Amino acid sequence: MRELEERILKDGRVLPGEVLKVDRFLNHQVDPDLMFQIGTAFAHKFQDAGVTKILTVESSGIAPAVMAGLAMHVPVVFARKHKSVTLIDDLYTAEVYSYTKKTSNHISIAKKFLSATDHVLLIDDFLANGQAVQGLFEICDQAQATVAGVGIVIEKVFQTGHQLVEDRGVRLESLAQITSFEGDRVHFASEKTTD
Amino acid sequence: MRELEERILKDGRVLPGEVLKVDRFLNHQVDPDLMFQIGTAFAHKFQDAGVTKILTVESSGIAPAVMAGLAMHVPVVFARKHKSVTLIDDLYTAEVYSYTKKTSNHISIAKKFLSATDHVLLIDDFLANGQAVQGLFEICDQAQATVAGVGIVIEKVFQTGHQLVEDRGVRLESLAQITSFEGDRVHFASEKTTD
């Protein structure tokens, strides 16, 4: 998605450790008009996937997920993060390790919001090591729901998350695919090789 | 806002302690179309307030805030919650006590996203004791930003938050004003007294 790539080049910052900081428009300050375009792009890509529900994780996933839900007219559920989880009968839970923060969190959703008849579109702001998406897969499995696809705003294709989604055999659509960082420069998969 | 009140009556649940559970459409599962109507309603109410930025708190405030931002074409910043905060130079922070969870959190935003020239619309899903809004006031004060107004999805007018906003002299617009609970019944300020 061209507008997104241009925005990353304009407002993103590359930090040590191949971290891309996009807090100017995506995950701290949010540009609602860009989010609307992002939601519309997801709706277009998954228009034939029979999506009945969108699932994401708080907090950074909420804005793109809700905009996709608006464009697709389906409900959005955001999983909540907890430091620990006491097993409660009415929750689906999974453990998610964050490589950035070097901590484990549990994520959970209320069982009543996901069922075996659902075709779920998973949406998140980033795909890197794929730990959050893996946690959402586990929650869908517990509910026996079908994963209809994975929609990612920014993907770092050189990390392990891409393969993890492919191994599951699920369709992955990322609106910006970063292939590498070169100093503070960002390279996208969409670039011509002759650049 | 009539659609919102009807939705509260249909899908809300009153729990002991005057707690209204609205996780079916507002703060766990989210109805994006209703959120869009909510955002549009806020934009209409504050159209003459000169709003330059919307400020909310993760996670439940994000969906209504982003939809208001979409309707008003202004950026949205969501404050992050932390258990504790090590004072960092580039953050505005405030302490927020949650009466529901009986714990204190710190909320923070990066200084670069709020300045003395901003006219800020504060948006949140609930106004009860007003602790979150008070924290956002403090953050605006630290930035010397002007609070242009407070937009609340559901207000419990019989709790202390309403007075807190009034004492500050800031305009408050709540889309559903709950005046009392009677068993599992919800009463709104919009009801005719002859009911």
XYZ file of C-alpha atoms in Angstrom:
390
model
C 0.000 0.000 0.000
C 1.753 3.036 -1.328
C 0.411 5.677 1.090
C 1.542 3.512 4.002
C 5.042 2.975 2.622
C 5.398 6.700 1.973
C 4.302 7.422 5.518
C 6.805 4.940 6.926
C 9.582 6.631 4.936
C 8.423 10.069 6.084
C 7.561 9.456 9.752
C 9.096 6.103 10.723
C 12.402 5.819 12.527
C 14.765 2.875 12.477
C 16.167 2.049 15.911
C 18.980 -0.345 16.800
C 17.996 -4.018 16.664
C 15.955 -3.672 13.478
C 13.127 -1.935 15.321
C 10.920 0.373 13.289
C 9.311 3.093 15.374
C 6.002 4.255 13.926
C 4.525 5.973 16.968
C 3.754 9.107 14.920
C 0.880 7.500 13.037
C 0.241 3.915 14.105
C 0.790 2.834 17.677
C 0.808 5.836 19.982
C -0.328 8.767 17.902
C -2.763 7.433 15.321
C -3.693 8.971 11.972
C -7.385 8.063 11.637
C -7.571 8.861 7.916
C -4.646 6.551 7.179
C -6.256 3.902 9.416
C -9.438 4.219 7.366
C -7.460 3.601 4.179
C -5.780 0.628 5.854
C -9.132 -0.810 6.941
C -10.509 -0.371 3.438
C -7.455 -2.121 1.972
C -7.948 -5.128 4.282
C -11.642 -5.282 3.393
C -10.766 -5.294 -0.296
C -8.133 -8.011 0.058
C -10.358 -10.295 2.131
C -13.694 -9.505 0.502
C -14.195 -13.106 -0.673
C -12.942 -14.792 2.512
C -16.353 -15.032 4.200
C -15.110 -13.192 7.292
C -17.610 -13.172 10.185
C -15.383 -11.649 12.837
C -12.115 -9.753 13.238
C -9.768 -10.615 16.085
C -6.835 -8.502 17.265
C -4.783 -7.798 20.403
C -4.864 -4.626 22.481
C -3.765 -1.899 22.092
C -2.026 -1.185 18.799
C -4.141 -3.617 16.811
C -7.414 -1.940 17.712
C -7.356 1.045 15.339
C -6.622 -0.901 12.116
C -8.939 -3.752 13.195
C -11.870 -1.453 13.920
C -11.424 0.319 10.581
C -11.373 -3.042 8.784
C -14.501 -3.991 10.727
C -16.148 -0.760 9.620
C -15.382 -1.509 5.970
C -16.505 -5.162 6.271
C -19.422 -4.599 8.688
C -18.339 -7.361 11.035
C -17.693 -7.243 14.796
C -14.169 -6.809 16.137
C -12.913 -8.521 19.286
C -9.705 -7.405 20.913
C -7.860 -9.881 23.112
C -6.731 -8.446 26.415
C -3.198 -8.778 27.739
C -2.518 -9.885 31.304
C 0.669 -10.488 33.233
C -0.769 -13.773 34.442
C -4.038 -15.539 33.985
C -5.969 -17.489 36.554
C -7.738 -20.091 34.485
C -11.288 -18.939 34.195
C -13.889 -21.139 32.576
C -15.284 -18.517 30.310
C -11.992 -17.376 28.697
C -9.862 -18.638 25.857
C -6.238 -17.859 26.676
C -2.780 -18.144 25.147
C 0.736 -17.181 26.177
C 2.576 -14.634 24.053
C 6.275 -13.871 24.338
C 7.405 -10.408 23.297
C 10.926 -10.336 21.872
C 10.913 -6.540 22.005
C 9.980 -6.334 25.686
C 11.519 -9.693 26.664
C 8.469 -10.613 28.748
C 5.621 -13.078 28.499
C 2.014 -12.016 28.557
C -1.177 -13.943 28.481
C -3.863 -12.857 26.072
C -7.492 -13.791 26.499
C -10.938 -13.340 25.056
C -14.348 -14.198 26.444
C -15.553 -17.517 25.030
C -18.933 -16.089 24.117
C -17.346 -13.938 21.402
C -15.872 -16.730 19.282
C -17.451 -19.960 18.066
C -16.899 -22.883 15.700
C -19.030 -21.191 13.031
C -16.774 -18.112 12.871
C -14.431 -17.308 10.001
C -11.909 -15.066 11.659
C -9.672 -12.427 10.154
C -6.680 -11.786 12.432
C -5.361 -8.240 12.259
C -2.306 -6.755 13.906
C -0.097 -3.707 13.483
C 3.167 -5.667 13.154
C 4.309 -9.110 12.114
C 7.876 -9.858 13.179
C 8.411 -13.070 15.128
C 4.735 -13.869 14.914
C 4.194 -14.509 18.604
C 0.961 -12.492 18.820
C -0.473 -14.135 15.706
C 0.522 -17.555 17.081
C -1.401 -16.726 20.279
C -4.441 -15.711 18.230
C -4.187 -18.987 16.231
C -4.272 -20.890 19.534
C -7.339 -18.977 20.690
C -9.116 -19.718 17.385
C -8.175 -23.398 17.734
C -9.632 -23.513 21.245
C -12.862 -22.092 19.860
C -12.665 -24.415 16.813
C -13.084 -21.297 14.704
C -11.700 -21.111 11.169
C -8.883 -18.651 10.519
C -9.894 -16.962 7.273
C -6.725 -14.907 6.966
C -4.111 -12.725 8.595
C -3.969 -8.996 7.832
C -0.851 -7.117 8.921
C -0.144 -3.409 8.644
C 3.676 -3.670 8.619
C 5.534 -6.931 8.158
C 9.250 -7.558 8.592
C 9.452 -10.423 6.112
C 12.974 -11.404 7.152
C 11.820 -12.475 10.625
C 10.161 -15.760 11.518
C 6.509 -14.680 11.614
C 6.036 -14.882 7.855
C 7.013 -18.569 7.772
C 4.872 -19.288 10.821
C 1.748 -18.036 9.037
C 2.720 -19.828 5.812
C 3.257 -23.101 7.678
C -0.259 -22.850 8.985
C -1.499 -22.580 5.391
C -3.325 -19.345 6.071
C -3.502 -16.438 3.665
C -1.319 -13.527 4.732
C -1.785 -9.992 3.453
C 0.647 -7.344 4.648
C 0.139 -3.762 3.547
C 3.824 -2.871 3.867
C 6.482 -5.566 3.593
C 9.893 -4.583 4.846
C 12.660 -6.723 3.376
C 15.615 -5.091 5.116
C 17.008 -2.104 6.939
C 20.196 -0.463 5.748
C 21.290 1.957 8.440
C 18.257 4.176 8.868
C 16.934 3.282 5.442
C 13.929 1.007 4.960
C 13.600 -1.320 1.979
C 10.218 -2.618 0.860
C 9.367 -5.745 -1.129
C 7.546 -3.471 -3.564
C 10.769 -1.742 -4.660
C 12.033 -2.497 -8.115
C 15.259 -4.483 -7.942
C 16.847 -1.972 -10.295
C 15.946 0.740 -7.720
C -27.804 9.243 21.317
C -30.754 7.020 20.724
C -29.020 4.114 18.921
C -26.531 3.884 21.779
C -29.200 3.866 24.498
C -31.130 1.187 22.629
C -27.984 -0.876 22.335
C -27.276 -0.529 26.052
C -30.809 -1.715 26.824
C -30.469 -4.634 24.405
C -26.906 -5.801 25.047
C -25.756 -4.227 28.307
C -25.847 -6.049 31.623
C -26.090 -4.508 35.061
C -23.761 -6.148 37.576
C -23.661 -5.681 41.348
C -22.058 -2.420 42.481
C -23.704 -0.331 39.762
C -21.401 -1.715 37.089
C -22.703 -1.709 33.531
C -21.128 -4.404 31.375
C -21.024 -3.445 27.703
C -18.435 -5.910 26.443
C -20.730 -7.013 23.609
C -20.284 -3.794 21.625
C -17.926 -1.338 23.328
C -14.973 -2.583 25.329
C -14.122 -6.160 24.367
C -16.193 -6.973 21.330
C -16.624 -3.743 19.374
C -19.354 -2.847 16.881
C -17.490 -0.732 14.311
C -20.643 0.679 12.718
C -21.909 1.894 16.092
C -18.438 3.314 16.821
C -18.600 5.214 13.543
C -21.941 6.732 14.568
C -20.427 7.597 17.954
C -17.428 9.246 16.319
C -19.694 11.225 14.027
C -21.798 12.343 16.992
C -18.708 13.623 18.833
C -17.530 15.450 15.706
C -20.916 17.124 15.397
C -21.040 18.183 19.056
C -17.504 19.595 19.053
C -17.423 20.968 15.512
C -16.926 24.563 16.709
C -14.428 23.769 19.470
C -11.306 24.198 17.324
C -10.044 20.710 18.205
C -6.496 20.009 16.988
C -5.972 16.652 18.698
C -7.908 13.882 20.426
C -6.505 12.258 23.538
C -7.720 9.004 25.096
C -6.457 6.113 27.240
C -5.804 2.569 26.046
C -7.594 0.272 25.391
C -11.330 0.878 25.496
C -11.063 4.536 24.550
C -9.270 3.844 21.280
C -12.198 2.747 19.088
C -14.494 5.738 19.817
C -11.527 8.152 19.775
C -10.251 6.966 16.408
C -13.734 7.197 14.903
C -14.079 10.750 16.223
C -10.663 11.503 14.761
C -11.812 10.127 11.423
C -14.862 12.387 11.430
C -12.850 15.437 12.553
C -9.658 14.701 10.576
C -7.385 15.255 13.564
C -4.725 12.941 15.041
C -5.542 10.726 18.010
C -3.080 9.985 20.803
C -3.734 7.172 23.223
C -2.073 7.318 26.623
C -0.465 4.070 27.679
C -1.053 2.460 31.056
C 1.835 1.209 33.163
C 2.023 -0.391 36.587
C 4.792 1.995 37.482
C 6.645 4.692 35.683
C 10.302 5.493 35.858
C 10.405 9.205 35.249
C 11.551 9.640 31.717
C 12.264 13.084 30.362
C 10.251 12.704 27.222
C 6.953 11.578 28.817
C 4.028 13.382 30.411
C 2.637 11.113 33.122
C -0.217 10.999 35.637
C -1.439 8.534 38.230
C -4.909 7.065 37.772
C -6.762 5.092 40.421
C -9.311 2.565 39.208
C -12.233 2.107 41.610
C -13.373 -0.941 39.626
C -10.027 -2.733 39.814
C -8.888 -1.111 43.073
C -5.414 -0.505 41.678
C -3.371 2.499 40.630
C -1.892 2.820 37.172
C 0.264 5.419 35.601
C -0.679 6.740 32.222
C 1.757 8.449 29.914
C 2.159 10.009 26.531
C 5.250 11.080 24.637
C 5.828 14.823 25.023
C 6.306 15.308 21.306
C 2.620 14.544 20.696
C 1.123 17.362 22.789
C 2.002 21.038 22.897
C 0.824 24.393 24.225
C -0.821 25.199 20.900
C -3.099 22.135 21.017
C -6.832 22.260 21.678
C -7.503 18.792 22.971
C -10.708 16.785 22.955
C -10.568 14.085 25.633
C -12.553 10.975 24.759
C -13.252 7.912 26.880
C -15.697 5.021 26.915
C -16.937 5.650 30.484
C -17.188 8.503 32.939
C -17.870 7.343 36.495
C -15.488 8.637 39.157
C -13.558 10.585 36.576
C -10.107 9.314 37.485
C -9.017 8.690 33.899
C -10.256 12.102 32.760
C -8.493 13.703 35.736
C -5.264 12.005 34.637
C -5.733 13.322 31.103
C -6.365 16.844 32.488
C -3.052 16.602 34.338
C -1.238 15.523 31.185
C -2.763 18.447 29.251
C -1.710 20.809 32.047
C 1.850 19.518 31.912
C 1.878 20.236 28.173
C 0.127 23.594 28.740
C -2.420 22.418 26.177
C -5.995 23.692 26.211
C -8.732 21.180 26.979
C -11.388 21.918 24.377
C -13.898 19.436 25.746
C -14.622 15.989 27.128
C -16.552 13.445 25.055
C -17.845 10.359 26.862
C -19.649 7.376 25.388
C -21.478 6.329 28.580
C -21.693 8.495 31.670
C -22.984 7.524 35.087
C -24.115 10.991 36.090
C -24.703 10.041 39.723
C -20.985 9.433 40.325
C -18.348 12.062 40.978
C -16.821 12.380 37.516
C -19.515 14.692 36.201
C -18.837 17.278 38.919
C -15.090 16.949 38.422
C -15.398 17.955 34.771
C -17.864 20.732 35.599
C -15.548 22.125 38.290
C -12.837 22.395 35.692
C -15.191 24.504 33.562
C -14.822 22.221 30.578
C -17.636 21.320 28.228
C -18.833 17.734 28.727
C -20.805 15.807 26.133
C -21.923 12.294 27.010
C -23.757 10.257 24.390
C -25.634 8.172 26.968
C -26.282 9.542 30.443
C -27.299 6.975 32.997
C -29.139 8.504 35.945
C -29.755 5.322 37.949
C -29.989 1.555 37.984
C -33.078 -0.150 39.339
C -32.281 -3.833 39.681
C -31.163 -4.761 36.178
C -32.949 -1.801 34.642
C -31.076 1.211 33.312
C -32.528 4.724 33.456
C -31.307 7.454 31.118
C -31.434 11.228 31.544
C -33.246 11.347 28.199
C -36.292 9.522 29.593
C -39.399 11.587 30.092
C -40.147 11.970 33.760
C -43.685 10.742 33.087
C -42.097 7.553 31.604
